[in-house]
PDB file of C-alpha atoms in Angstrom:
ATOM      1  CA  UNK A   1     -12.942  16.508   6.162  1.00  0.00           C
ATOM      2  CA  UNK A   2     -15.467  17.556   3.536  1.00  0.00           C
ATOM      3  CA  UNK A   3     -14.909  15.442   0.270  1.00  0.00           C
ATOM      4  CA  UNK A   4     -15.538  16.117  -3.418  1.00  0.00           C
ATOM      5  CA  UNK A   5     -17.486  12.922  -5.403  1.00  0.00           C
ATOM      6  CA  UNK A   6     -15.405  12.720  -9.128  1.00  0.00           C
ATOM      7  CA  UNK A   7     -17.532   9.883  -9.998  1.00  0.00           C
ATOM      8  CA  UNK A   8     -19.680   6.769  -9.260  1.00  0.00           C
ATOM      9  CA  UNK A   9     -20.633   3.757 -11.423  1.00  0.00           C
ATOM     10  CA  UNK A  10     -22.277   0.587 -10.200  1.00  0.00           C
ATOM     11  CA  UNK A  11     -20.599  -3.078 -10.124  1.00  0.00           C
ATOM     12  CA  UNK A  12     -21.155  -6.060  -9.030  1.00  0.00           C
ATOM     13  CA  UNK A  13     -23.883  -4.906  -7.170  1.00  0.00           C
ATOM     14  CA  UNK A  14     -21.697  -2.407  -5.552  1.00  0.00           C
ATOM     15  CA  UNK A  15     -20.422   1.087  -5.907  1.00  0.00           C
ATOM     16  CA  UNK A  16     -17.289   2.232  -7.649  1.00  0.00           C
ATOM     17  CA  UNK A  17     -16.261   6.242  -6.547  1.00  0.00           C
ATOM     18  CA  UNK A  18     -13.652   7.826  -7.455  1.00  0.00           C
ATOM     19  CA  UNK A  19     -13.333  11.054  -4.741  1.00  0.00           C
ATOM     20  CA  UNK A  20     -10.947  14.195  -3.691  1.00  0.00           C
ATOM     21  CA  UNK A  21     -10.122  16.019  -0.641  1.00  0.00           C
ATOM     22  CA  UNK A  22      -7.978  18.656   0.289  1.00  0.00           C
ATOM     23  CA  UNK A  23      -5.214  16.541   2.405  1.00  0.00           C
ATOM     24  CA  UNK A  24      -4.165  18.166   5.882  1.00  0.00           C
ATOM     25  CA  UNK A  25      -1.562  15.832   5.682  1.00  0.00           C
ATOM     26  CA  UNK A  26       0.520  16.573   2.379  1.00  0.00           C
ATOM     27  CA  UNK A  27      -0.910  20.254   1.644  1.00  0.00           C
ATOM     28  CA  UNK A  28      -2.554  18.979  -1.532  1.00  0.00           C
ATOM     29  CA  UNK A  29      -5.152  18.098  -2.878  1.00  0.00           C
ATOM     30  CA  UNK A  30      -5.928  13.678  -2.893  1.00  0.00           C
ATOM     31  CA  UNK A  31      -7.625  11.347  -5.060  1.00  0.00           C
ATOM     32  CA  UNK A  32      -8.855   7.988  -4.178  1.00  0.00           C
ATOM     33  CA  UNK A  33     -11.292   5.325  -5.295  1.00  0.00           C
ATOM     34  CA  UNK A  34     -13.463   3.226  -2.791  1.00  0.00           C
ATOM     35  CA  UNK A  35     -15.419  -0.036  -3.445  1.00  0.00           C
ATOM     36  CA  UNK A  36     -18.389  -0.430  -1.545  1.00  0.00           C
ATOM     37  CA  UNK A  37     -20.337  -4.045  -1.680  1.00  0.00           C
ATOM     38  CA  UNK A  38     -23.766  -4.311  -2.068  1.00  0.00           C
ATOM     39  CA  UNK A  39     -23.930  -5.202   1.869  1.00  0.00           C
ATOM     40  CA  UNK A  40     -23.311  -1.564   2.038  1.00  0.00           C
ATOM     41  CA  UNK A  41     -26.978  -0.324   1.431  1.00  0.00           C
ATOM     42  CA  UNK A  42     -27.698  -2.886   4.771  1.00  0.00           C
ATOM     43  CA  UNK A  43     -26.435  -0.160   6.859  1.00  0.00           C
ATOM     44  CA  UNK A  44     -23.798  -2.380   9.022  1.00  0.00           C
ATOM     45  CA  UNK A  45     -20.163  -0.847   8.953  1.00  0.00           C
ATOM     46  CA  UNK A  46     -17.578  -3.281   7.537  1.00  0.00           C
ATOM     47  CA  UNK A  47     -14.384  -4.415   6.969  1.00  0.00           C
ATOM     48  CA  UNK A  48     -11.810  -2.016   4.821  1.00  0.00           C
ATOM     49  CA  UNK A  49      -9.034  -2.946   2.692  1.00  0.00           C
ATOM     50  CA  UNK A  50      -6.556  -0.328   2.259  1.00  0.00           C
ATOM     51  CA  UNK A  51      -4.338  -1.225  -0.995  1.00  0.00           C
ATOM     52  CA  UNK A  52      -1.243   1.072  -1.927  1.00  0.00           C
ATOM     53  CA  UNK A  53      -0.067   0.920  -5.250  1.00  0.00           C
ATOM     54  CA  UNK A  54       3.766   0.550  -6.863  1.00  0.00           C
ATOM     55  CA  UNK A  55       6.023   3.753  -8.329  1.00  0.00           C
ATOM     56  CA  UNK A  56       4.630   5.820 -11.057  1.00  0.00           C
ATOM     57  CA  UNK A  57       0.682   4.636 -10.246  1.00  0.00           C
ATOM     58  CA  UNK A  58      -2.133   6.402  -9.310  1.00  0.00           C
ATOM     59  CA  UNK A  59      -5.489   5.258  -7.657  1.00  0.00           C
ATOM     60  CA  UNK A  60      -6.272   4.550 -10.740  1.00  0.00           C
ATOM     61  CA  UNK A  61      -4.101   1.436 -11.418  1.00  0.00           C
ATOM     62  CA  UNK A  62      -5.399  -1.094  -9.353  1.00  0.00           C
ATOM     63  CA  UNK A  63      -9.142   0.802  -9.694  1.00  0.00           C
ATOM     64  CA  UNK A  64      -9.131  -0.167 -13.679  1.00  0.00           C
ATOM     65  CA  UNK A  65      -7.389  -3.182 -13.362  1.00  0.00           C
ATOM     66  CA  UNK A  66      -7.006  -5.117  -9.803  1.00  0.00           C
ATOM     67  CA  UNK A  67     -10.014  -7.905 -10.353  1.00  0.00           C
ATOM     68  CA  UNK A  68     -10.985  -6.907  -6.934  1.00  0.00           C
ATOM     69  CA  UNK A  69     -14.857  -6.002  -7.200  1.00  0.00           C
ATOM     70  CA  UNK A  70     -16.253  -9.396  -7.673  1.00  0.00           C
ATOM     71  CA  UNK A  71     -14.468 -11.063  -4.386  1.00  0.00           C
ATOM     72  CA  UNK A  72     -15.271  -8.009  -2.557  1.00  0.00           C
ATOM     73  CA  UNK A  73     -18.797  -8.097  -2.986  1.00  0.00           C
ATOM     74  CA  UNK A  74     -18.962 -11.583  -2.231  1.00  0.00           C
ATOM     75  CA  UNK A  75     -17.508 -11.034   0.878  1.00  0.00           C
ATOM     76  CA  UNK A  76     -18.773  -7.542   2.168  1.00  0.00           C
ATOM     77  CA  UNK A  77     -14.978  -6.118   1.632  1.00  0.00           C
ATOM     78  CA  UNK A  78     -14.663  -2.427   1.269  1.00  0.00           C
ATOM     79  CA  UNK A  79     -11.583  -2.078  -0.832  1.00  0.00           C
ATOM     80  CA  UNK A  80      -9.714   1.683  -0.861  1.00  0.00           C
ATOM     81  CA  UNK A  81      -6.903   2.646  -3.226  1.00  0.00           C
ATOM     82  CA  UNK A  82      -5.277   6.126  -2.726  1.00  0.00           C
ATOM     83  CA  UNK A  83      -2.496   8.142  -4.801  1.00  0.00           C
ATOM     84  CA  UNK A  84       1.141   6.930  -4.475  1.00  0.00           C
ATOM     85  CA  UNK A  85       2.225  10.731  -3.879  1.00  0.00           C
ATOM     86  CA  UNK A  86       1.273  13.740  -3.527  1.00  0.00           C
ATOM     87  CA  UNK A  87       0.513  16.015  -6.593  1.00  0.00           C
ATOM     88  CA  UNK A  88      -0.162  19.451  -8.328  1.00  0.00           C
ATOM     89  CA  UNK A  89       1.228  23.143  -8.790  1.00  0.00           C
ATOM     90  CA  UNK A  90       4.565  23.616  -6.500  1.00  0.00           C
ATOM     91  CA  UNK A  91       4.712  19.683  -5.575  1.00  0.00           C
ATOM     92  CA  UNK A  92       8.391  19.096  -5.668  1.00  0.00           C
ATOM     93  CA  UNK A  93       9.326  16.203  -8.519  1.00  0.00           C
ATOM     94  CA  UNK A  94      12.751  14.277  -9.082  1.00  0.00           C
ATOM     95  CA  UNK A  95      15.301  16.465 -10.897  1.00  0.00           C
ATOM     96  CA  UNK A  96      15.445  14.533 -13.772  1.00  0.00           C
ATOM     97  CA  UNK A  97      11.989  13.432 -14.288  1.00  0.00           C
ATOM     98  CA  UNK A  98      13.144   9.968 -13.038  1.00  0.00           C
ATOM     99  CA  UNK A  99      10.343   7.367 -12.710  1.00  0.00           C
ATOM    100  CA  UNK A 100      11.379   5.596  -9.207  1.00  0.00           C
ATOM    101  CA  UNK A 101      11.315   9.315  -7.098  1.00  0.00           C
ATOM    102  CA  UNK A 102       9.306  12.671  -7.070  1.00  0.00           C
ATOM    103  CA  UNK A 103       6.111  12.153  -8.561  1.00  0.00           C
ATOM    104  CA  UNK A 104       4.446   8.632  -8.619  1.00  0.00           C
ATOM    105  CA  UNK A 105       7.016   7.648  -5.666  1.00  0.00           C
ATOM    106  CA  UNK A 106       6.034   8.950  -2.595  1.00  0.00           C
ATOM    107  CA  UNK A 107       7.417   5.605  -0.771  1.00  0.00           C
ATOM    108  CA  UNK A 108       5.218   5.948   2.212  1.00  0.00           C
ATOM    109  CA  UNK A 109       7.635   8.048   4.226  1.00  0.00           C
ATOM    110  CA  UNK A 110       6.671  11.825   5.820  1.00  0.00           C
ATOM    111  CA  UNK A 111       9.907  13.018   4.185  1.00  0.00           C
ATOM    112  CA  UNK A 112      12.802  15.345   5.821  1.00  0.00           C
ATOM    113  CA  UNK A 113      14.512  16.880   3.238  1.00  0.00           C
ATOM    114  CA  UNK A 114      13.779  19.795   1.109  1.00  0.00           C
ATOM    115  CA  UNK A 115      12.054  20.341  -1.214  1.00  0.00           C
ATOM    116  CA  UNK A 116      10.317  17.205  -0.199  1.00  0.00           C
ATOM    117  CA  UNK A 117       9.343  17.646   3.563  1.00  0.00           C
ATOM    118  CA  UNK A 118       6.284  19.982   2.712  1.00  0.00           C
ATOM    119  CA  UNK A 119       4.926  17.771   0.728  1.00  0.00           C
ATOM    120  CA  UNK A 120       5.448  14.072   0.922  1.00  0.00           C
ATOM    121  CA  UNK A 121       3.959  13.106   3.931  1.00  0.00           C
ATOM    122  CA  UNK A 122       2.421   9.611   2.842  1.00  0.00           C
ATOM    123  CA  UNK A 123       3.059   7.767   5.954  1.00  0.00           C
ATOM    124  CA  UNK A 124       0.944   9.966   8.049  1.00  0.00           C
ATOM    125  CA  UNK A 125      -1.641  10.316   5.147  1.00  0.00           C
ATOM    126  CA  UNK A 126      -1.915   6.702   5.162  1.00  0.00           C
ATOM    127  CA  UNK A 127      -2.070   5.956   9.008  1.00  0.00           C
ATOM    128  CA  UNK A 128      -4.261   8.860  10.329  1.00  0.00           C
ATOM    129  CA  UNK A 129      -6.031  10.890   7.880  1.00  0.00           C
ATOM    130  CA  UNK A 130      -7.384   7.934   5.181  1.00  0.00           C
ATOM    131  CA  UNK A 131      -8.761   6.051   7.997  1.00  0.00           C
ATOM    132  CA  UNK A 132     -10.153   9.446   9.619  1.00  0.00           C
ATOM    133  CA  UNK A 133     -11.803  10.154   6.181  1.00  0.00           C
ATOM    134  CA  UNK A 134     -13.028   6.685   5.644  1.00  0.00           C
ATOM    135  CA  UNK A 135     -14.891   6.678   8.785  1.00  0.00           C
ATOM    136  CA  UNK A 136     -16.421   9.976   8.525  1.00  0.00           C
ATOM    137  CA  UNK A 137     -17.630   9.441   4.701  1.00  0.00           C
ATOM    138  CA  UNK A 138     -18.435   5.475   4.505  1.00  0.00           C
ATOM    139  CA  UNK A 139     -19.621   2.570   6.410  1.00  0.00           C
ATOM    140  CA  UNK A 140     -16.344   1.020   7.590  1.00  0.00           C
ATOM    141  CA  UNK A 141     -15.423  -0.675  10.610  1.00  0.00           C
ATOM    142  CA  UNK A 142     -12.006   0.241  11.430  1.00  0.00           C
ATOM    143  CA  UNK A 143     -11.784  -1.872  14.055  1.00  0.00           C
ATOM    144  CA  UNK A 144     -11.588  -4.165  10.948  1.00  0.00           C
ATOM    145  CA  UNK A 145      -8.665  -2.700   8.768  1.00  0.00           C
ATOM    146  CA  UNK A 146      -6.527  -4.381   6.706  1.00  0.00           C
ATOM    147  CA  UNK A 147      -3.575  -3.439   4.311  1.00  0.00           C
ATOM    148  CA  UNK A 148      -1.667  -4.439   1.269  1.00  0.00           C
ATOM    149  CA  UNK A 149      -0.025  -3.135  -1.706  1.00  0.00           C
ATOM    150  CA  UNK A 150       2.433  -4.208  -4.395  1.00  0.00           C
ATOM    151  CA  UNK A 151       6.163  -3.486  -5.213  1.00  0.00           C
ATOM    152  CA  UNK A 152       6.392   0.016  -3.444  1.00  0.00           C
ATOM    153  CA  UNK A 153       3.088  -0.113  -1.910  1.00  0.00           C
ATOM    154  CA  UNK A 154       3.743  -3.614  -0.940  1.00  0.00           C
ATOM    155  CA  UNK A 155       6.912  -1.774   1.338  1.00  0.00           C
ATOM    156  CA  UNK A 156       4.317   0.800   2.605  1.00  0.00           C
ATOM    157  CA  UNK A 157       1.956  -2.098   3.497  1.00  0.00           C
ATOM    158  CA  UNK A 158       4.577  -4.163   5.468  1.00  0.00           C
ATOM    159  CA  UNK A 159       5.898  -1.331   6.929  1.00  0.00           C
ATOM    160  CA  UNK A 160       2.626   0.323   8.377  1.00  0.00           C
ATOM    161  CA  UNK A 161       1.691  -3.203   8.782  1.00  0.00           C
ATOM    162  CA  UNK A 162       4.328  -4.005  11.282  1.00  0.00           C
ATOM    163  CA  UNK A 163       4.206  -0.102  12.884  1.00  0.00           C
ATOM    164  CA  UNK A 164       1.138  -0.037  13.596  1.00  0.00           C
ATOM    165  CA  UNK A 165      -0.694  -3.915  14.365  1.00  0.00           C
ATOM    166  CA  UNK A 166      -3.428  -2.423  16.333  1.00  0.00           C
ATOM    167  CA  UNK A 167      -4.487  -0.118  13.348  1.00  0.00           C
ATOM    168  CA  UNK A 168      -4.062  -3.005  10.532  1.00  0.00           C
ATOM    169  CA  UNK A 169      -5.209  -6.226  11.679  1.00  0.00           C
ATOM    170  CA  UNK A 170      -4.392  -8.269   8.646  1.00  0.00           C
ATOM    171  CA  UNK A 171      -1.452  -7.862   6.290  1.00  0.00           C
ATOM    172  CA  UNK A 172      -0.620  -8.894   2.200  1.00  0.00           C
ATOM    173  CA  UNK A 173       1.425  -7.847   0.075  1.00  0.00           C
ATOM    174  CA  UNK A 174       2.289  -8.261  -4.057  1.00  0.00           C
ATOM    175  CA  UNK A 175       6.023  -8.153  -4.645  1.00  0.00           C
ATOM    176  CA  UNK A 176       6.887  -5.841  -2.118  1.00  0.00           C
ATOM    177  CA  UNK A 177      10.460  -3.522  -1.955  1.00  0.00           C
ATOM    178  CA  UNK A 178      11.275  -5.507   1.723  1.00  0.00           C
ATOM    179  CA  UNK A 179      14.459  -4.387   2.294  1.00  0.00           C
ATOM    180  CA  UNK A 180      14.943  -1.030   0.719  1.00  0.00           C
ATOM    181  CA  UNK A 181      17.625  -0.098   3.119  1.00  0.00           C
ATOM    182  CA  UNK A 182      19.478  -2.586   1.039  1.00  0.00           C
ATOM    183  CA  UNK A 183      18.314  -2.068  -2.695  1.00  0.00           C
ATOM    184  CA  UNK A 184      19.089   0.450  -5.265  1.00  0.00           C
ATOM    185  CA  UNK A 185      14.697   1.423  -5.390  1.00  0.00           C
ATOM    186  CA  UNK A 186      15.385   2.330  -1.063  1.00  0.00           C
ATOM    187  CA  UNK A 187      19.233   3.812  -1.381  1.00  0.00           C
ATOM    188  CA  UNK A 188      17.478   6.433  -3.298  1.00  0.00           C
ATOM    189  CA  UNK A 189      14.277   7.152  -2.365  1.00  0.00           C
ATOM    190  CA  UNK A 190      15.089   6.854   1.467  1.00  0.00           C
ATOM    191  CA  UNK A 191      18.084   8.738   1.782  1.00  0.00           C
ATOM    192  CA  UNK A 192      16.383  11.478  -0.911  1.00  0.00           C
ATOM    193  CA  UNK A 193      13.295  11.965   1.848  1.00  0.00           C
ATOM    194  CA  UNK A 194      14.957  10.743   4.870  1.00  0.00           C
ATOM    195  CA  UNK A 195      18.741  11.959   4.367  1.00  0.00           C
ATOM    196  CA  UNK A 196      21.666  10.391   5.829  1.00  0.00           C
ATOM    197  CA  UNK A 197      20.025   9.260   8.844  1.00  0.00           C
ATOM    198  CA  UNK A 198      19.944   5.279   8.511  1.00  0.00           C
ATOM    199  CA  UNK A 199      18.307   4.898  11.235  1.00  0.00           C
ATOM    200  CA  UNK A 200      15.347   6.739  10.023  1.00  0.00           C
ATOM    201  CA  UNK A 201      15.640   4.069   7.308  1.00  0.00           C
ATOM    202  CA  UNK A 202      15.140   1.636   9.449  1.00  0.00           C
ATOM    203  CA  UNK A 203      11.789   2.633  10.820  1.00  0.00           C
ATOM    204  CA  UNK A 204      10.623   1.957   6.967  1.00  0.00           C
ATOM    205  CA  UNK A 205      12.017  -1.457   5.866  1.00  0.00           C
ATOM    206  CA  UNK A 206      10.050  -3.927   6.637  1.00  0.00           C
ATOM    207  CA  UNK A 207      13.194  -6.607   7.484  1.00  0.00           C
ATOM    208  CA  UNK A 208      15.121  -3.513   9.407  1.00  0.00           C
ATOM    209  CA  UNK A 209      11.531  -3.630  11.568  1.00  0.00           C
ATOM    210  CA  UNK A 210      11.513  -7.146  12.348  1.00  0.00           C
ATOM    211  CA  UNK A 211      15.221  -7.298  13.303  1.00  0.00           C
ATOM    212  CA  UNK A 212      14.482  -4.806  15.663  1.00  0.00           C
ATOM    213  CA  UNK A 213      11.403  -6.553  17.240  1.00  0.00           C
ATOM    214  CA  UNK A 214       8.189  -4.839  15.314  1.00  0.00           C
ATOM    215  CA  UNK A 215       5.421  -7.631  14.582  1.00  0.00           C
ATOM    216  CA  UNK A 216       2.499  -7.820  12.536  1.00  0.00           C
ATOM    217  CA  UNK A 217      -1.015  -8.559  14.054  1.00  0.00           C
ATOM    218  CA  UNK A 218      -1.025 -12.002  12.511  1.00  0.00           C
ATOM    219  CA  UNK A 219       0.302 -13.911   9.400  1.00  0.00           C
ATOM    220  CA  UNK A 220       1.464 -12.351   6.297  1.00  0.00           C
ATOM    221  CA  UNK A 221       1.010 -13.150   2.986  1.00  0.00           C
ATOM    222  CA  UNK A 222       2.979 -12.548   0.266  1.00  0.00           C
ATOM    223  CA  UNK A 223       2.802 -13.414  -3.220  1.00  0.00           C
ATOM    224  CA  UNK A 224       6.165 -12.812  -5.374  1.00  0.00           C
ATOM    225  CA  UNK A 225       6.587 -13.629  -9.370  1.00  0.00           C
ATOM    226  CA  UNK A 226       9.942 -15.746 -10.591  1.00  0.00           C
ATOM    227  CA  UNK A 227       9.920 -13.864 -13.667  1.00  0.00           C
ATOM    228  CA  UNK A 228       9.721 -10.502 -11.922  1.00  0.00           C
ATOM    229  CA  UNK A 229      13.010  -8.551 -13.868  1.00  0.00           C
ATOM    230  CA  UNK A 230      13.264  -6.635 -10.481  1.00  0.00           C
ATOM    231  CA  UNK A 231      13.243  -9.380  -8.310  1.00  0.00           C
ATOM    232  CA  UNK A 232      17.039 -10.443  -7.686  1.00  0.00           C
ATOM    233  CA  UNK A 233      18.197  -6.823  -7.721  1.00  0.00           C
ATOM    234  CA  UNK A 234      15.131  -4.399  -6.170  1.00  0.00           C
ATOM    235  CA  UNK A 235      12.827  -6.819  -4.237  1.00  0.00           C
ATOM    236  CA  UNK A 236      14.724  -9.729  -2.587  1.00  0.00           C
ATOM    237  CA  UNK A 237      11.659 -11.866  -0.801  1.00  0.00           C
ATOM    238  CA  UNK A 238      14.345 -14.048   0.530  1.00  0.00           C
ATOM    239  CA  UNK A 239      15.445 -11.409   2.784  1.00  0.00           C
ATOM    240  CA  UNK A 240      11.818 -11.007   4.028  1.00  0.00           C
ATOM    241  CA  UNK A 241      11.836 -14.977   4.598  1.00  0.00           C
ATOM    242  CA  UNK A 242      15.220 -14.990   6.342  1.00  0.00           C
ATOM    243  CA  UNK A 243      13.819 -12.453   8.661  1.00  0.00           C
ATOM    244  CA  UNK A 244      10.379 -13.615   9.995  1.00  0.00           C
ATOM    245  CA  UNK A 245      11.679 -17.058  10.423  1.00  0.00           C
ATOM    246  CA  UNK A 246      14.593 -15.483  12.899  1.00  0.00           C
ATOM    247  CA  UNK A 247      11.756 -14.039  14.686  1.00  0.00           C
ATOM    248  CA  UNK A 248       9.121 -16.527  14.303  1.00  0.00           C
ATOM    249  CA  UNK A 249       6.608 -14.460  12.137  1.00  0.00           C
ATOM    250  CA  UNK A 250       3.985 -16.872  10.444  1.00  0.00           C
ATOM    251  CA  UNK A 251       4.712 -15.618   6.541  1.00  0.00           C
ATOM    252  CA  UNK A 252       3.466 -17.238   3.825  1.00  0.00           C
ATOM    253  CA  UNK A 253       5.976 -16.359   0.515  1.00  0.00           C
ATOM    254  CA  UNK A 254       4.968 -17.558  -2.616  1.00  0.00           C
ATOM    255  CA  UNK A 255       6.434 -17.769  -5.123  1.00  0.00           C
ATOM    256  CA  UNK A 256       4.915 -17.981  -8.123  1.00  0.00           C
ATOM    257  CA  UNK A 257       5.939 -19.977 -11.555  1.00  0.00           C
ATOM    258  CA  UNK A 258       6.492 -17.575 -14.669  1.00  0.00           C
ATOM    259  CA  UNK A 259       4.498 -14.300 -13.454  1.00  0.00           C
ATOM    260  CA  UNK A 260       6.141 -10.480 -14.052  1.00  0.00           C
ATOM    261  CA  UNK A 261       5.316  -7.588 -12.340  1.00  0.00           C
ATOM    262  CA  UNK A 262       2.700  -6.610 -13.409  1.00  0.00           C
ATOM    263  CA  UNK A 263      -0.868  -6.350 -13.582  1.00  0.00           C
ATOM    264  CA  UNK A 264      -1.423  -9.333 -15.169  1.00  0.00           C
ATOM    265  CA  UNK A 265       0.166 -10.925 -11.944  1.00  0.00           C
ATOM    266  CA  UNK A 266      -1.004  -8.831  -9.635  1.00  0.00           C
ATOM    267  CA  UNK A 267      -4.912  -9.143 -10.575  1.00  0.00           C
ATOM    268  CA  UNK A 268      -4.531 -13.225 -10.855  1.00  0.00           C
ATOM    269  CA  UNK A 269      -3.807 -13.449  -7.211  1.00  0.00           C
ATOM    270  CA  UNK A 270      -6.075 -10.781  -6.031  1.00  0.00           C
ATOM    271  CA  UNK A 271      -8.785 -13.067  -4.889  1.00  0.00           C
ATOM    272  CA  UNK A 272      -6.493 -14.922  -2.895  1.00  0.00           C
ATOM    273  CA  UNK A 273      -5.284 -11.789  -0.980  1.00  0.00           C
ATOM    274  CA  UNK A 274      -9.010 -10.512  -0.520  1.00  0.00           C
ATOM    275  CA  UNK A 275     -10.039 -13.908   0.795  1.00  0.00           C
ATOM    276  CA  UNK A 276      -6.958 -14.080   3.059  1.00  0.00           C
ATOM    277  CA  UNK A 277      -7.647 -10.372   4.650  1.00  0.00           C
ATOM    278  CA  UNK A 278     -11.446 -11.366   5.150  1.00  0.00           C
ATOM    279  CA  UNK A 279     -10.773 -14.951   6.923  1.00  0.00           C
ATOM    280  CA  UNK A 280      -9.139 -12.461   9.487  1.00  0.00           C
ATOM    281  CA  UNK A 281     -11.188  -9.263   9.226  1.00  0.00           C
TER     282      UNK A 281
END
């Protein structure tokens, strides 16, 4: 669990660092960046926010441009963003060099398939060995977790989300994929790591879940753009909506006037999120 510091810079009274491990869980080496308020140097443990980011990012995306830091230090939030995928020498990569699977698109499944099963094993990076690493390295409570993400991440928040309640006890998510065993994005990526086993699929899409009795540890929050160009075709919040009120899950869809899918979106509503995850961390 020993962990390699890339770098550290100070804001808002806080701590950026960007840091790298060897990953038990993928067979690679990981990069992540961690927040850490000022209330930090106090010496309690606090609340974490786990963030996973959309195809083709890194850490890096959110890190550079979320808008995060100044609500987090406000509120004593510890805010974590790791890869999307794994990465380096021998890391198996889409065919074609294609954007939405390989590289950059890890989807938050352990994959099945070769070449992929070595490698891509973000669901159990995400639910056992982050936290594990957190809690060893920095003052978190993770009795106190929470998770979101956007657009692919926003799938791999909803999905762990609803998996595992008792590990992530408050739940967002930025134009999340919530249905991918019914969009183009989930056709792909799930039956390239999971194969032809729709089942399987069903144990990572977050409406599949709820049909089939999976809840979240509270309300959910989710935050979609109307001017999103993947929104009819790739992300379908309506589905999401359809779903939770069927099974009486307290979801809060927005949907909001003239936003993309981008950054730009994404860091306007970050305070919201942040606030929302520490009302109930």
């Amino acid at each position: 669990m020993s962990l390699e510091t890339v770098s550290t810079s100070k804001a808002h009274g806080g701590t950026l660092g960007v840091y790298k491990h060897e990953s038990a869980a993928t067979g690679t080496g990981m990069t992540f960046s961690v927040f850490l308020p000022p209330q930090a140097a106090e010496g309690a443990k606090l609340p974490v926010l786990v963030y996973l980011s959309g195809l083709t990012c890194t850490h890096a995306n959110v890190t550079d441009k979320g808008e995060y830091r100044k609500a987090c230090a406000e509120l004593g939030i510890v805010f974590v963003a790791p890869d999307s995928s794994p990465r380096g020498e021998g890391v198996a990569d889409d065919a074609e060099g294609a954007y939405d699977f390989g590289l950059g698109a890890g989807f938050y499944v352990n994959a099945t398939q070769e070449p992929f099963a070595q490698h891509y094993r973000m669901w159990d990076y995400i639910a056992e060995e982050l936290p594990a690493l957190l809690g060893a390295h920095f003052p978190v409570d993770l009795d106190r977790m929470g998770i979101t993400g956007h657009s692919m991440g926003g799938h791999g928040a909803l999905t762990l989300g609803l998996t595992y309640p008792e590990k992530f006890k408050s739940l967002s998510a930025f134009a999340p994929i919530v249905a991918p065993g019914q969009v183009p994005w989930g056709h792909k990526a799930l039956g390239g790591y999971l194969g032809d086993d729709r089942a399987a699929w069903r144990r990572h899409d977050a409406v599949a879940l709820i049909e089939d009795g999976k809840r979240p540890a509270g309300a959910v929050l989710v935050d979609q753009g109307d001017a999103d160009g993947f929104l009819a075709e790739q992300l379908r919040p309506e589905l999401l909506d359809a779903a939770c009120k069927a099974a009486g899950v307290d979801l809060t869809l927005r949907l909001q006037p003239g936003y993309d899918h981008s950054y730009n979106f994404i860091s306007t509503f970050m305070e919201d999120h942040i606030r929302w995850h520490a009302e109930r961390l």
